[in-house]
Amino acid sequence: MVFRRTTKSSKRFYLRMKLLDRHGNFCYRYIRWVLCLSLSLYFISSYLISSSTTPTSLHKATVSTLRTSSSVSRALFETNTTDLQQPKSQKPILSRGVFNDLKVYIYDLPPKYNSDWLANERCSKHLFAAEVAIHKALLSGDVRTLDPSEADFFFVPVYVSCNFSSQNGFPAIGQARPLLASAVRLISSELPFWNRSGGADHVFVASHDYGACFHAMEDEAIADGIPEFLKRSIILQTFGVRYRHPCQAVENVLIPPYVSPESVQSTLERAPESGKRDIWVYFRGKMEAHPKNASGHFYSKRVRTVIWQKYHRNRKFYLKRQRYDGYQSEIVRSVFCLCPLGWAPWSPRLVESVALGCIPVIIADGIQFPFADVVRWSQISLTVAEKDVGKKLGRILEHVVATNLSGIQRNLWDPEIRRALLFNHKIQVGDATWQVLDALSRKLDKSYRSSRLLGQRRFDT
């Protein structure tokens, strides 16, 4: 009995061993596959965990989308707005070769032409103050040369927009022509550089309604025309249209109106933490029901009057006629900002709207925009014909909301665009003065010195 039990156990053991031997190769392969799979999963999961803890930067489109949502955090908002003052590039402002080694000589004129006007603080802060801002930035810029013989261009710093009317407080530019003529007589009598080129390489700023015509009313500006002594010079001017116009018939660089970068930065820092834009359409400014003034002109070609009459009872339109110093805090809460023409086509609202993230709705037929090769105006703004304001404005805005509102807002928050429209105390890469210098570098054929050097090189070859 014992022997028989032992024999049966031995047979079972023998059969199990035989079975294992038959499938042993399969088991080995199975174990090896499981082991390899486990190791692969371990390494992949380790990599994913380490990657998720690595700091990453937000894409501009993400920042833009969050900026306009009600859940945006203050930290994210402030991270986005710091780009206003800080260029991404940390390279020197003007390394050798930038702007084709452009050199600018700045005339040191008596204070009656410029610094005396600064006694009034408004002189350096109002919408025409680009003449002051450009002068100050060039004084400390790397393009400045103290040797006029090596200059490509000559900057003539005359402030013509700082004489404020005692009646209405607006800049009075009646003294512009005689003041500029006096400055030209001075520089042409004391130094030879004006006379040798006829003023062709001399640069002036005309940062008011109709530019080099120096008048706020278009028909008077056209009648007066551009002063004869400036017709060969280069004018930095805010006035620009896409059609032929007597006040544009001069070599010019189109510049934005002045908006203080400090005020923009301050407004962005004080903006609501939610970042919510609770105003759909915004406008604050002069908006007369009876716009014909004593001179017979119709202000804004009646466009602002039509806007008021048509939309001031519409709850979606936030329209105010009273002045308010803190109006930028309203712009930063708005989705659309109306930018209708005044006496001239342009307005500081163009710059303020872009800088504060409100889509500018431009109502000024034929207007030409500053720095159009850098600022993609068609992608960050809307243009509405003057004749369509009364009947189509609301429908146009509704259509944009239903189609490509978020895309325009993303484009609008590109810090490079905002930077290009603001003048800083010192030149920064890509800012408004930087754009002016870039434009001048493409006009070196107007420079007497550059023409001489080019002619000499041709002669030598």
mmCIF file of N, CA and C in Angstrom, residues 67-68 77 259-260 263-264 267-268 270-272 275-285 318 320 324-340 347-361 409 412-413 418:
data_model
loop_
_atom_site.group_PDB
_atom_site.id
_atom_site.type_symbol
_atom_site.label_atom_id
_atom_site.label_comp_id
_atom_site.label_asym_id
_atom_site.label_seq_id
_atom_site.Cartn_x
_atom_site.Cartn_y
_atom_site.Cartn_z
ATOM 1 N N ARG A 67 -7.004 87.079 -20.307
ATOM 2 C CA ARG A 67 -7.113 88.496 -19.948
ATOM 3 C C ARG A 67 -8.541 88.999 -20.080
ATOM 4 N N THR A 68 -9.261 88.491 -21.067
ATOM 5 C CA THR A 68 -10.613 88.977 -21.312
ATOM 6 C C THR A 68 -11.676 88.156 -20.592
ATOM 7 N N PHE A 77 -2.369 88.811 -15.024
ATOM 8 C CA PHE A 77 -2.600 90.110 -15.652
ATOM 9 C C PHE A 77 -1.360 90.988 -15.554
ATOM 10 N N VAL A 259 0.622 109.662 -25.933
ATOM 11 C CA VAL A 259 -0.093 109.142 -24.761
ATOM 12 C C VAL A 259 0.978 108.736 -23.757
ATOM 13 N N SER A 260 0.842 109.192 -22.532
ATOM 14 C CA SER A 260 1.854 108.924 -21.512
ATOM 15 C C SER A 260 1.955 107.429 -21.209
ATOM 16 N N SER A 263 0.946 106.733 -17.584
ATOM 17 C CA SER A 263 -0.484 106.692 -17.296
ATOM 18 C C SER A 263 -1.091 105.364 -17.745
ATOM 19 N N VAL A 264 -0.627 104.838 -18.865
ATOM 20 C CA VAL A 264 -1.121 103.550 -19.348
ATOM 21 C C VAL A 264 -0.749 102.445 -18.366
ATOM 22 N N THR A 267 -2.824 102.656 -15.225
ATOM 23 C CA THR A 267 -4.202 102.198 -15.443
ATOM 24 C C THR A 267 -4.274 100.675 -15.483
ATOM 25 N N LEU A 268 -3.314 100.050 -16.160
ATOM 26 C CA LEU A 268 -3.302 98.594 -16.240
ATOM 27 C C LEU A 268 -3.105 97.959 -14.863
ATOM 28 N N ARG A 270 -4.086 99.181 -12.053
ATOM 29 C CA ARG A 270 -5.277 99.389 -11.221
ATOM 30 C C ARG A 270 -6.529 98.754 -11.817
ATOM 31 N N ALA A 271 -6.383 98.062 -12.933
ATOM 32 C CA ALA A 271 -7.541 97.467 -13.608
ATOM 33 C C ALA A 271 -8.212 96.432 -12.696
ATOM 34 N N PRO A 272 -9.494 96.170 -12.883
ATOM 35 C CA PRO A 272 -10.192 95.188 -12.047
ATOM 36 C C PRO A 272 -9.494 93.838 -12.044
ATOM 37 N N GLY A 275 -10.501 91.348 -14.580
ATOM 38 C CA GLY A 275 -10.186 91.612 -15.978
ATOM 39 C C GLY A 275 -11.419 91.658 -16.854
ATOM 40 N N LYS A 276 -12.601 91.669 -16.249
ATOM 41 C CA LYS A 276 -13.835 91.614 -17.032
ATOM 42 C C LYS A 276 -14.104 92.949 -17.714
ATOM 43 N N ARG A 277 -14.501 92.898 -18.968
ATOM 44 C CA ARG A 277 -14.856 94.104 -19.726
ATOM 45 C C ARG A 277 -16.378 94.208 -19.744
ATOM 46 N N ASP A 278 -16.886 95.042 -18.852
ATOM 47 C CA ASP A 278 -18.333 95.131 -18.675
ATOM 48 C C ASP A 278 -18.973 96.270 -19.456
ATOM 49 N N ILE A 279 -18.165 97.011 -20.221
ATOM 50 C CA ILE A 279 -18.700 98.049 -21.110
ATOM 51 C C ILE A 279 -18.569 97.531 -22.541
ATOM 52 N N TRP A 280 -19.665 97.485 -23.262
ATOM 53 C CA TRP A 280 -19.619 96.907 -24.617
ATOM 54 C C TRP A 280 -19.057 97.911 -25.619
ATOM 55 N N VAL A 281 -19.624 99.115 -25.692
ATOM 56 C CA VAL A 281 -19.138 100.155 -26.606
ATOM 57 C C VAL A 281 -18.918 101.439 -25.804
ATOM 58 N N TYR A 282 -17.742 102.041 -25.975
ATOM 59 C CA TYR A 282 -17.384 103.188 -25.140
ATOM 60 C C TYR A 282 -16.972 104.399 -25.971
ATOM 61 N N PHE A 283 -17.407 105.573 -25.506
ATOM 62 C CA PHE A 283 -16.875 106.836 -26.020
ATOM 63 C C PHE A 283 -17.116 107.932 -24.995
ATOM 64 N N ARG A 284 -16.088 108.693 -24.742
ATOM 65 C CA ARG A 284 -16.209 109.888 -23.919
ATOM 66 C C ARG A 284 -15.472 111.012 -24.635
ATOM 67 N N GLY A 285 -16.143 112.137 -24.825
ATOM 68 C CA GLY A 285 -15.505 113.258 -25.494
ATOM 69 C C GLY A 285 -16.511 114.247 -26.027
ATOM 70 N N TYR A 318 -21.933 103.092 -23.925
ATOM 71 C CA TYR A 318 -21.590 103.950 -22.797
ATOM 72 C C TYR A 318 -21.006 105.239 -23.387
ATOM 73 N N LYS A 320 -20.449 109.376 -23.093
ATOM 74 C CA LYS A 320 -20.411 110.487 -22.153
ATOM 75 C C LYS A 320 -19.808 111.713 -22.838
ATOM 76 N N TYR A 324 -13.466 113.749 -18.073
ATOM 77 C CA TYR A 324 -13.198 112.991 -16.845
ATOM 78 C C TYR A 324 -11.744 112.539 -16.886
ATOM 79 N N ASP A 325 -10.961 112.982 -15.884
ATOM 80 C CA ASP A 325 -9.524 112.703 -15.890
ATOM 81 C C ASP A 325 -9.213 111.216 -15.816
ATOM 82 N N GLY A 326 -10.097 110.451 -15.194
ATOM 83 C CA GLY A 326 -9.837 109.019 -15.055
ATOM 84 C C GLY A 326 -10.457 108.164 -16.137
ATOM 85 N N TYR A 327 -10.617 108.742 -17.333
ATOM 86 C CA TYR A 327 -11.327 108.027 -18.409
ATOM 87 C C TYR A 327 -10.609 106.752 -18.857
ATOM 88 N N GLN A 328 -9.282 106.656 -18.639
ATOM 89 C CA GLN A 328 -8.584 105.434 -19.047
ATOM 90 C C GLN A 328 -9.088 104.213 -18.275
ATOM 91 N N SER A 329 -9.575 104.441 -17.058
ATOM 92 C CA SER A 329 -10.130 103.335 -16.270
ATOM 93 C C SER A 329 -11.420 102.811 -16.887
ATOM 94 N N GLU A 330 -12.067 103.618 -17.717
ATOM 95 C CA GLU A 330 -13.254 103.176 -18.444
ATOM 96 C C GLU A 330 -12.862 102.435 -19.723
ATOM 97 N N ILE A 331 -11.805 102.911 -20.374
ATOM 98 C CA ILE A 331 -11.330 102.245 -21.595
ATOM 99 C C ILE A 331 -10.926 100.805 -21.299
ATOM 100 N N VAL A 332 -10.214 100.592 -20.187
ATOM 101 C CA VAL A 332 -9.701 99.261 -19.872
ATOM 102 C C VAL A 332 -10.826 98.293 -19.500
ATOM 103 N N ARG A 333 -12.036 98.815 -19.289
ATOM 104 C CA ARG A 333 -13.198 97.969 -19.007
ATOM 105 C C ARG A 333 -14.048 97.727 -20.254
ATOM 106 N N SER A 334 -13.636 98.272 -21.399
ATOM 107 C CA SER A 334 -14.493 98.277 -22.591
ATOM 108 C C SER A 334 -14.036 97.271 -23.631
ATOM 109 N N VAL A 335 -14.993 96.738 -24.374
ATOM 110 C CA VAL A 335 -14.702 95.821 -25.483
ATOM 111 C C VAL A 335 -14.387 96.612 -26.750
ATOM 112 N N PHE A 336 -15.254 97.562 -27.106
ATOM 113 C CA PHE A 336 -15.063 98.405 -28.290
ATOM 114 C C PHE A 336 -14.937 99.861 -27.857
ATOM 115 N N CYS A 337 -13.982 100.569 -28.439
ATOM 116 C CA CYS A 337 -13.811 102.002 -28.178
ATOM 117 C C CYS A 337 -13.979 102.774 -29.488
ATOM 118 N N LEU A 338 -14.972 103.644 -29.536
ATOM 119 C CA LEU A 338 -15.202 104.432 -30.749
ATOM 120 C C LEU A 338 -14.119 105.484 -30.905
ATOM 121 N N CYS A 339 -13.581 105.578 -32.114
ATOM 122 C CA CYS A 339 -12.542 106.556 -32.435
ATOM 123 C C CYS A 339 -12.980 107.372 -33.654
ATOM 124 N N PRO A 340 -13.994 108.222 -33.488
ATOM 125 C CA PRO A 340 -14.450 109.040 -34.619
ATOM 126 C C PRO A 340 -13.513 110.225 -34.840
ATOM 127 N N SER A 347 -6.883 110.690 -33.667
ATOM 128 C CA SER A 347 -7.261 110.983 -32.290
ATOM 129 C C SER A 347 -6.350 110.190 -31.361
ATOM 130 N N PRO A 348 -6.046 110.720 -30.154
ATOM 131 C CA PRO A 348 -5.260 109.935 -29.195
ATOM 132 C C PRO A 348 -5.969 108.655 -28.767
ATOM 133 N N ARG A 349 -7.293 108.574 -28.997
ATOM 134 C CA ARG A 349 -8.026 107.352 -28.650
ATOM 135 C C ARG A 349 -7.486 106.136 -29.409
ATOM 136 N N LEU A 350 -6.912 106.351 -30.578
ATOM 137 C CA LEU A 350 -6.316 105.240 -31.329
ATOM 138 C C LEU A 350 -5.261 104.539 -30.484
ATOM 139 N N VAL A 351 -4.379 105.338 -29.881
ATOM 140 C CA VAL A 351 -3.278 104.777 -29.094
ATOM 141 C C VAL A 351 -3.783 104.251 -27.753
ATOM 142 N N GLU A 352 -4.616 105.030 -27.087
ATOM 143 C CA GLU A 352 -5.116 104.617 -25.770
ATOM 144 C C GLU A 352 -5.898 103.318 -25.853
ATOM 145 N N SER A 353 -6.716 103.173 -26.880
ATOM 146 C CA SER A 353 -7.512 101.948 -27.028
ATOM 147 C C SER A 353 -6.613 100.737 -27.198
ATOM 148 N N VAL A 354 -5.634 100.840 -28.090
ATOM 149 C CA VAL A 354 -4.732 99.720 -28.338
ATOM 150 C C VAL A 354 -3.936 99.388 -27.082
ATOM 151 N N ALA A 355 -3.381 100.419 -26.436
ATOM 152 C CA ALA A 355 -2.533 100.198 -25.262
ATOM 153 C C ALA A 355 -3.300 99.588 -24.095
ATOM 154 N N LEU A 356 -4.614 99.831 -24.039
ATOM 155 C CA LEU A 356 -5.417 99.342 -22.920
ATOM 156 C C LEU A 356 -6.320 98.175 -23.306
ATOM 157 N N GLY A 357 -6.097 97.607 -24.487
ATOM 158 C CA GLY A 357 -6.778 96.372 -24.863
ATOM 159 C C GLY A 357 -8.203 96.510 -25.315
ATOM 160 N N CYS A 358 -8.626 97.709 -25.698
ATOM 161 C CA CYS A 358 -9.986 97.930 -26.197
ATOM 162 C C CYS A 358 -9.928 98.032 -27.727
ATOM 163 N N ILE A 359 -10.762 97.315 -28.421
ATOM 164 C CA ILE A 359 -10.715 97.296 -29.886
ATOM 165 C C ILE A 359 -11.123 98.666 -30.436
ATOM 166 N N PRO A 360 -10.230 99.369 -31.131
ATOM 167 C CA PRO A 360 -10.603 100.671 -31.681
ATOM 168 C C PRO A 360 -11.535 100.524 -32.880
ATOM 169 N N VAL A 361 -12.623 101.278 -32.845
ATOM 170 C CA VAL A 361 -13.568 101.319 -33.967
ATOM 171 C C VAL A 361 -13.340 102.660 -34.643
ATOM 172 N N GLN A 409 -8.909 90.340 -30.227
ATOM 173 C CA GLN A 409 -8.405 90.612 -28.882
ATOM 174 C C GLN A 409 -7.030 89.993 -28.665
ATOM 175 N N LEU A 412 -4.569 92.173 -30.358
ATOM 176 C CA LEU A 412 -4.488 93.469 -29.690
ATOM 177 C C LEU A 412 -3.533 93.436 -28.506
ATOM 178 N N TRP A 413 -3.415 92.281 -27.853
ATOM 179 C CA TRP A 413 -2.571 92.193 -26.667
ATOM 180 C C TRP A 413 -1.126 91.820 -26.978
ATOM 181 N N ARG A 418 1.728 97.438 -28.839
ATOM 182 C CA ARG A 418 1.533 98.521 -27.883
ATOM 183 C C ARG A 418 2.802 99.355 -27.729
#
